[in-house]
CSV table of C-alpha atoms and ligand atoms in Angstrom, one decimal:
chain,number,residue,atom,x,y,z
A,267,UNK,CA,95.3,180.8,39.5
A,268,UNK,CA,96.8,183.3,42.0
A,269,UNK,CA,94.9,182.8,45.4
A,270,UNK,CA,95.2,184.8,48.6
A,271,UNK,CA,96.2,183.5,51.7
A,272,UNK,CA,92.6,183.5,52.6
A,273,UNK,CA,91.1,181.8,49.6
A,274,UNK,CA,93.9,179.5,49.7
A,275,UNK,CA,93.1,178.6,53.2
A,276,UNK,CA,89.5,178.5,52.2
A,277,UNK,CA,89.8,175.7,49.7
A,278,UNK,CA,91.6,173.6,51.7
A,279,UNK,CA,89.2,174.3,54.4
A,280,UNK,CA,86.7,173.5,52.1
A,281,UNK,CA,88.4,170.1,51.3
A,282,UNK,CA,89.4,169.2,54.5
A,283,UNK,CA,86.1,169.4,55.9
A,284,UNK,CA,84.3,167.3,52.4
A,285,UNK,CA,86.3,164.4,54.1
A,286,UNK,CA,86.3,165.3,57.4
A,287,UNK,CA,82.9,166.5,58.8
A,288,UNK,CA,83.3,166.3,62.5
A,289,UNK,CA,85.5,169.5,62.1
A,290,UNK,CA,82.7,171.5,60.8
A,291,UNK,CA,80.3,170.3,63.3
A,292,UNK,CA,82.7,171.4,66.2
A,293,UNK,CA,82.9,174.5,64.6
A,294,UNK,CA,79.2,174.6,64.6
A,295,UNK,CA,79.0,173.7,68.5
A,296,UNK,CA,81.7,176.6,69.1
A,297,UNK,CA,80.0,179.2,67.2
A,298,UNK,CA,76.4,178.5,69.0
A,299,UNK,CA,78.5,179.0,72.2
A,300,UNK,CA,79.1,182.6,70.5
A,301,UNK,CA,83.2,181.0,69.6
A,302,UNK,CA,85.2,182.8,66.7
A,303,UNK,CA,87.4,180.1,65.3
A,304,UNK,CA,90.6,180.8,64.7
A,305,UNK,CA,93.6,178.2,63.8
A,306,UNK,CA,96.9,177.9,64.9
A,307,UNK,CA,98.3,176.0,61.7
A,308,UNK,CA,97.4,173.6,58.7
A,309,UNK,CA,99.8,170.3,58.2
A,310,UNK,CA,100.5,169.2,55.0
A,311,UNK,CA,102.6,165.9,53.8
A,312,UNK,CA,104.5,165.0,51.4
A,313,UNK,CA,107.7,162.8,50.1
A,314,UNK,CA,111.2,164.1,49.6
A,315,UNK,CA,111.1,162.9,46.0
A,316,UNK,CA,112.8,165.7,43.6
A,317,UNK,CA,109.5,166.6,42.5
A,318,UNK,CA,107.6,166.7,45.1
A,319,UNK,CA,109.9,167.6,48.1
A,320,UNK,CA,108.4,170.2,50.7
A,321,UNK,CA,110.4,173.5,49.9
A,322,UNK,CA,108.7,173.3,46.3
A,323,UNK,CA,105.0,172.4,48.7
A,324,UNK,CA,107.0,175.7,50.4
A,325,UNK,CA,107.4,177.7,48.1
A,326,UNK,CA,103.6,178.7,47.4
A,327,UNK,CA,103.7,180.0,51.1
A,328,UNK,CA,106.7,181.9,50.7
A,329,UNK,CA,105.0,183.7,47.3
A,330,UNK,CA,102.4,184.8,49.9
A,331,UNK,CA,104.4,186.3,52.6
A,332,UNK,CA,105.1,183.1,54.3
A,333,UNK,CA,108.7,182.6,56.1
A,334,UNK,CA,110.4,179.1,57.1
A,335,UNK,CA,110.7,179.9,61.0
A,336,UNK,CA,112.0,175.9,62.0
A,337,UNK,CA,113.3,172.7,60.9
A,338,UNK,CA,112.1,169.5,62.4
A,339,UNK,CA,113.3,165.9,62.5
A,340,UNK,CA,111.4,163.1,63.4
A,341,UNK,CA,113.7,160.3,64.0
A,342,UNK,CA,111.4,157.1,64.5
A,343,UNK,CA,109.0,157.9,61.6
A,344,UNK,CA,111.5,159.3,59.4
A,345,UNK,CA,110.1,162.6,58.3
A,346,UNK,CA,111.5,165.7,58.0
A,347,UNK,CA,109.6,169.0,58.6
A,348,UNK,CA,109.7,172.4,58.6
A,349,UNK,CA,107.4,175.5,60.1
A,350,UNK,CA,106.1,178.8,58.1
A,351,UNK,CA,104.8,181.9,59.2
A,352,UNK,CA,103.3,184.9,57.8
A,353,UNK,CA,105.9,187.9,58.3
A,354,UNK,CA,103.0,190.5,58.6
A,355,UNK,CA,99.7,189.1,59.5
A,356,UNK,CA,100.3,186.6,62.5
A,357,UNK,CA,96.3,185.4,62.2
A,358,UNK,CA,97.4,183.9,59.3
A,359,UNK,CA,97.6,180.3,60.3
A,360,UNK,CA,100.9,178.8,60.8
A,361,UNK,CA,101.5,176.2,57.9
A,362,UNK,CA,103.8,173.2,59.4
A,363,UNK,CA,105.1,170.5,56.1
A,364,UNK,CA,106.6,167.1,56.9
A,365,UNK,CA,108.1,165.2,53.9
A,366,UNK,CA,108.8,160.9,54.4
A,367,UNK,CA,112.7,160.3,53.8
A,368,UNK,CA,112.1,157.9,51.4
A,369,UNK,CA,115.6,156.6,51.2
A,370,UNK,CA,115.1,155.3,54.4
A,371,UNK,CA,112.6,152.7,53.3
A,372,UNK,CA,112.4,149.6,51.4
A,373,UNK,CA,113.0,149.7,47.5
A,374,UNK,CA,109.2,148.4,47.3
A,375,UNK,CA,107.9,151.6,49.3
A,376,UNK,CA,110.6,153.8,47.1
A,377,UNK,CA,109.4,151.9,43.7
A,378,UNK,CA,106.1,153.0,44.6
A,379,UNK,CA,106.5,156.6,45.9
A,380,UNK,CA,108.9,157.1,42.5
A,381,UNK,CA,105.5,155.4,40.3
A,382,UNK,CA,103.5,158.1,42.0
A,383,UNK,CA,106.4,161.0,41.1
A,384,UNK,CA,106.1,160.2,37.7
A,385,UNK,CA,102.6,160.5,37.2
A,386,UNK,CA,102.7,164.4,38.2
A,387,UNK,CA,103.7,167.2,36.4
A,388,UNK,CA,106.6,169.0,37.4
A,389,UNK,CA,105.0,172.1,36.1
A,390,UNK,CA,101.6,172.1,38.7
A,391,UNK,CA,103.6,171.2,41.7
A,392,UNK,CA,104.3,174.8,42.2
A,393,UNK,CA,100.2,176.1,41.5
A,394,UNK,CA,97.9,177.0,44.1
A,395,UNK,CA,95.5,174.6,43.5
A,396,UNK,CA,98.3,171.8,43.7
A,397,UNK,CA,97.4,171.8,47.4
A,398,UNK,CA,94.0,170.7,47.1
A,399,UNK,CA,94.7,168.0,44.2
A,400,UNK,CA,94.4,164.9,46.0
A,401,UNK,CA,95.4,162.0,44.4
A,402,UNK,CA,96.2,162.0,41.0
A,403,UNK,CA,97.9,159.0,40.9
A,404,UNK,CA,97.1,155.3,40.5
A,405,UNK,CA,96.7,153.4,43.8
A,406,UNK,CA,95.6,149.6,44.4
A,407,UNK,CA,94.7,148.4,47.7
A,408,UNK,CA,97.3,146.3,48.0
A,409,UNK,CA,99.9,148.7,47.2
A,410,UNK,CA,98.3,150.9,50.2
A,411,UNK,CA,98.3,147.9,52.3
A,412,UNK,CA,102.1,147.6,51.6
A,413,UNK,CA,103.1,150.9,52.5
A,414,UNK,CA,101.0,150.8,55.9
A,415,UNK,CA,103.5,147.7,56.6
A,416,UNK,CA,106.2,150.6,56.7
A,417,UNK,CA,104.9,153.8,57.4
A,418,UNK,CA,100.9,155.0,58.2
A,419,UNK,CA,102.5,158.1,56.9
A,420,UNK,CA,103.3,156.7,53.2
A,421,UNK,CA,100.0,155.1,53.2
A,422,UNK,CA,98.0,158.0,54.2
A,423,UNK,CA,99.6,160.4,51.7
A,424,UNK,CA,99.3,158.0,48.8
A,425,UNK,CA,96.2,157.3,49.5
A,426,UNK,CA,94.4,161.1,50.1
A,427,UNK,CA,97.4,163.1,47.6
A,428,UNK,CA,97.1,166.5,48.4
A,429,UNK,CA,95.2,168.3,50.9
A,430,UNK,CA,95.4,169.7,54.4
A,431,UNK,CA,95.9,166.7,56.8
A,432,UNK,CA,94.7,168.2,59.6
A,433,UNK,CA,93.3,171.9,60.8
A,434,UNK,CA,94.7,173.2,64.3
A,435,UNK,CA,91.9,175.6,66.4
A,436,UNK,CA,93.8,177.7,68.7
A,437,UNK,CA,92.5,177.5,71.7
A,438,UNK,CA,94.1,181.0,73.0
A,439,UNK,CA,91.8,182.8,70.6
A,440,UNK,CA,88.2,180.6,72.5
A,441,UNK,CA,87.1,183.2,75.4
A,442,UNK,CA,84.9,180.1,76.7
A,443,UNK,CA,87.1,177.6,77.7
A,444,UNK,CA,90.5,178.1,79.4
A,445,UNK,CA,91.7,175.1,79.4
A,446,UNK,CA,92.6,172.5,77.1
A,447,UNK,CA,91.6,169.8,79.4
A,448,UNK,CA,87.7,171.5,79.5
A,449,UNK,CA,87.7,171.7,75.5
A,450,UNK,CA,88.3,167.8,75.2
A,451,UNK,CA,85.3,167.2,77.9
A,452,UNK,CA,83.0,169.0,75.9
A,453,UNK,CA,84.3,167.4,72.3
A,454,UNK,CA,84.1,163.8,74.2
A,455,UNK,CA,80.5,165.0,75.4
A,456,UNK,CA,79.4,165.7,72.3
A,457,UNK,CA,80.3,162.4,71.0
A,458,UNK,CA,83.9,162.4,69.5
A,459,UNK,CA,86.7,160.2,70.1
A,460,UNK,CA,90.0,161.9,70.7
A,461,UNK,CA,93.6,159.8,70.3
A,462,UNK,CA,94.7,159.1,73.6
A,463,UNK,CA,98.2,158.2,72.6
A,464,UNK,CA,100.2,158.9,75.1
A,465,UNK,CA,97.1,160.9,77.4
A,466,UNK,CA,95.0,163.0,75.6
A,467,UNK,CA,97.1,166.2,76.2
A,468,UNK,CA,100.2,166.0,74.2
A,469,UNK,CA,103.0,168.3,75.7
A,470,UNK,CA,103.1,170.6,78.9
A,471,UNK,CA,102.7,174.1,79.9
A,472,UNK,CA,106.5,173.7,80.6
A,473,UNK,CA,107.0,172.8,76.8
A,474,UNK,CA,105.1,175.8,75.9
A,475,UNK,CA,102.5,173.6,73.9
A,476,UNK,CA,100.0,171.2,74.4
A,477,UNK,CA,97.8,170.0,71.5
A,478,UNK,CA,94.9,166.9,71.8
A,479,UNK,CA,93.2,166.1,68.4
A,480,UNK,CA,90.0,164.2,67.0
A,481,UNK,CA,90.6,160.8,65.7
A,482,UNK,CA,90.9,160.6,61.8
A,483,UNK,CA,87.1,160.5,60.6
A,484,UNK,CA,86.7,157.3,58.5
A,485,UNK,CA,86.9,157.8,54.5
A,486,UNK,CA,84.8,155.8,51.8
A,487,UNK,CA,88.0,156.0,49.3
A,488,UNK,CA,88.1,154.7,46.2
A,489,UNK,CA,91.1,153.2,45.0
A,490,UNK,CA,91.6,150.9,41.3
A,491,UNK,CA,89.7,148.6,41.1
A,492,UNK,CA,87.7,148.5,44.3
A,493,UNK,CA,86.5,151.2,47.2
A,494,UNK,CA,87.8,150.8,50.9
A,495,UNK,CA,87.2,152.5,54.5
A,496,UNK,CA,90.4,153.7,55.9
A,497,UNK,CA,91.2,156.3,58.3
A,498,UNK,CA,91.5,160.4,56.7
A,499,UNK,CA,91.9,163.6,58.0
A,500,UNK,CA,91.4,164.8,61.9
A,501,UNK,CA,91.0,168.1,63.5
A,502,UNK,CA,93.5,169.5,66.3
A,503,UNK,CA,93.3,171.7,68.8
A,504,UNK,CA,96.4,173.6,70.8
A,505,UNK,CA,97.1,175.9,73.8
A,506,UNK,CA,99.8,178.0,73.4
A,507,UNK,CA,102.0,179.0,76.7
A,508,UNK,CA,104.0,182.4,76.8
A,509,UNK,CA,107.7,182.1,77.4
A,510,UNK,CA,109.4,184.0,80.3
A,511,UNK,CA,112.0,186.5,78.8
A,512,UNK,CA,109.6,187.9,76.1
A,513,UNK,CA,106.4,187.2,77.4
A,514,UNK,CA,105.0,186.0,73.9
A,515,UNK,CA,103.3,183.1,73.2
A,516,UNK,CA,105.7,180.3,71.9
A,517,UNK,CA,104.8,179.4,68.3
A,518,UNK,CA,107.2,176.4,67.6
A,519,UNK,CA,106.0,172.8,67.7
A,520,UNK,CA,107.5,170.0,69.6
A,521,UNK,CA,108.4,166.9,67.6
A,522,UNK,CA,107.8,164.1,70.5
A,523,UNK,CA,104.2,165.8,70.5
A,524,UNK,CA,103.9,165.5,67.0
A,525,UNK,CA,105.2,162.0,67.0
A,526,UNK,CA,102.1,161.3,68.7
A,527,UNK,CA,99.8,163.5,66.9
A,528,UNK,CA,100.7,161.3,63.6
A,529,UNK,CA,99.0,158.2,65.1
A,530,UNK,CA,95.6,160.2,65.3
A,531,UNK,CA,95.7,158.9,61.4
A,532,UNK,CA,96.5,155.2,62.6
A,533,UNK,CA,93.6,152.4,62.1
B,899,NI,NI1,99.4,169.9,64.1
């Protein structure tokens, strides 16, 4: 199936929010407040295996008018990353991919990320609708467990497959709140816990970015053999700061921010 950018976004709207129903309901508080919601970008993950590596998760952006824009490297959880736009319509969300450098890990955690490679076909990587797979892979518990020993990132991935990690709302395109700072007073009003790693605000004006995001909603998931409740997916939101020479606003990301931002997935 061929999607457009907007159904494509759609479905994993559509499965991001199945998991994750806090992000709907903020939606639902914006709109009643007469709020558009726009986002700033989707994050995907993935491992660096051959198969699944992220310029092949890429390449069904760039098929729909998507550019890479920026690499990214994130030292101390051992991701690389990279940044997409749309060359034409810039209210496309940005889409940002991280994959885990698997080499760097134990030969358990590689054992297992290479018995999750070769359960999937080559041939689907490349679909549409590989995006909104999930998992479909074999997990145990324990072998979750394991990789949360390394890396949160590893587990989470594993254990949730394919889908958007987290939604971004862009806070430049809300005409009721100005600041970031007021947006995260009304969410914690309303009853939702935010990750305060590091502060709420992640970044400065000076960086040109500053993101806060939900805590991951907890999932019912079900893995062989028996069901757990672990952390899923949670919902971001970002002010965008224009930069002096051109005056636009700056749509990179800053990898000590997003360091950060991972842990909103941590237990
Ligand atoms: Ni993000």
């Amino acid at each position: 199936m061929n999607l457009s950018v907007e159904q494509l976004f759609q479905h994993l709207w559509q499965q991001y929010i199945s998991i994750n129903p806090q992000a709907e309901r903020i939606q639902k508080l914006l709109n009643q407040r007469g709020e558009t919601v726009i986002n700033d970008h989707i994050a995907l993950r993935t491992f660096n295996t051959e198969k699944l590596g992220l310029i092949n998760i890429a390449s069904i952006f760039l098929n729909k008018g998507y550019e890479v824009i920026k690499e990214y490297d994130f030292v101390k959880k051992r991701l690389s990353g990279i940044h997409l736009e749309h060359t034409e319509n810039p209210n496309h969300p940005k889409v940002f991919i991280s994959e885990l450098r698997t080499e760097e890990f134990s030969d358990e955690l590689q054992e297992t990320i290479a018995g999750i490679d070769d359960q999937i076909d080559k041939i689907n990587v490349m679909q549409d609708l590989f995006l909104t797979s999930g998992r479909t892979w074999n997990l145990t518990f324990e072998q979750y467990i394991q990789l949360l020993r390394e890396s949160e990132y590893a587990a989470w991935t594993a254990a949730f497959g394919y889908r958007a990690n987290h939604f971004t709302m862009s806070l430049n395109h809300l005409t009721t709140f100005f600041k970031l700072e007021d947006l995260n007073d009304f969410l914690l009003d309303n009853g939702f816990t935010l990750n305060e790693s590091s502060g709420l605000i992640k970044g400065t004006p000076e960086q040109f970015l500053e993101q806060s995001s939900t805590m991951a909603a907890p999932v019912n998931l079900e893995f062989d053999h028996s069901t757990h409740v672990i952390p899923g997916c949670f919902y971001e939101f970002a002010k965008r700061y224009p930069m002096p020479k051109t005056g636009k606003l700056y749509q990179g990301f800053i990898a000590a921010s997003a360091d950060k931002i991972f842990e909103s997935t941590n237990r």
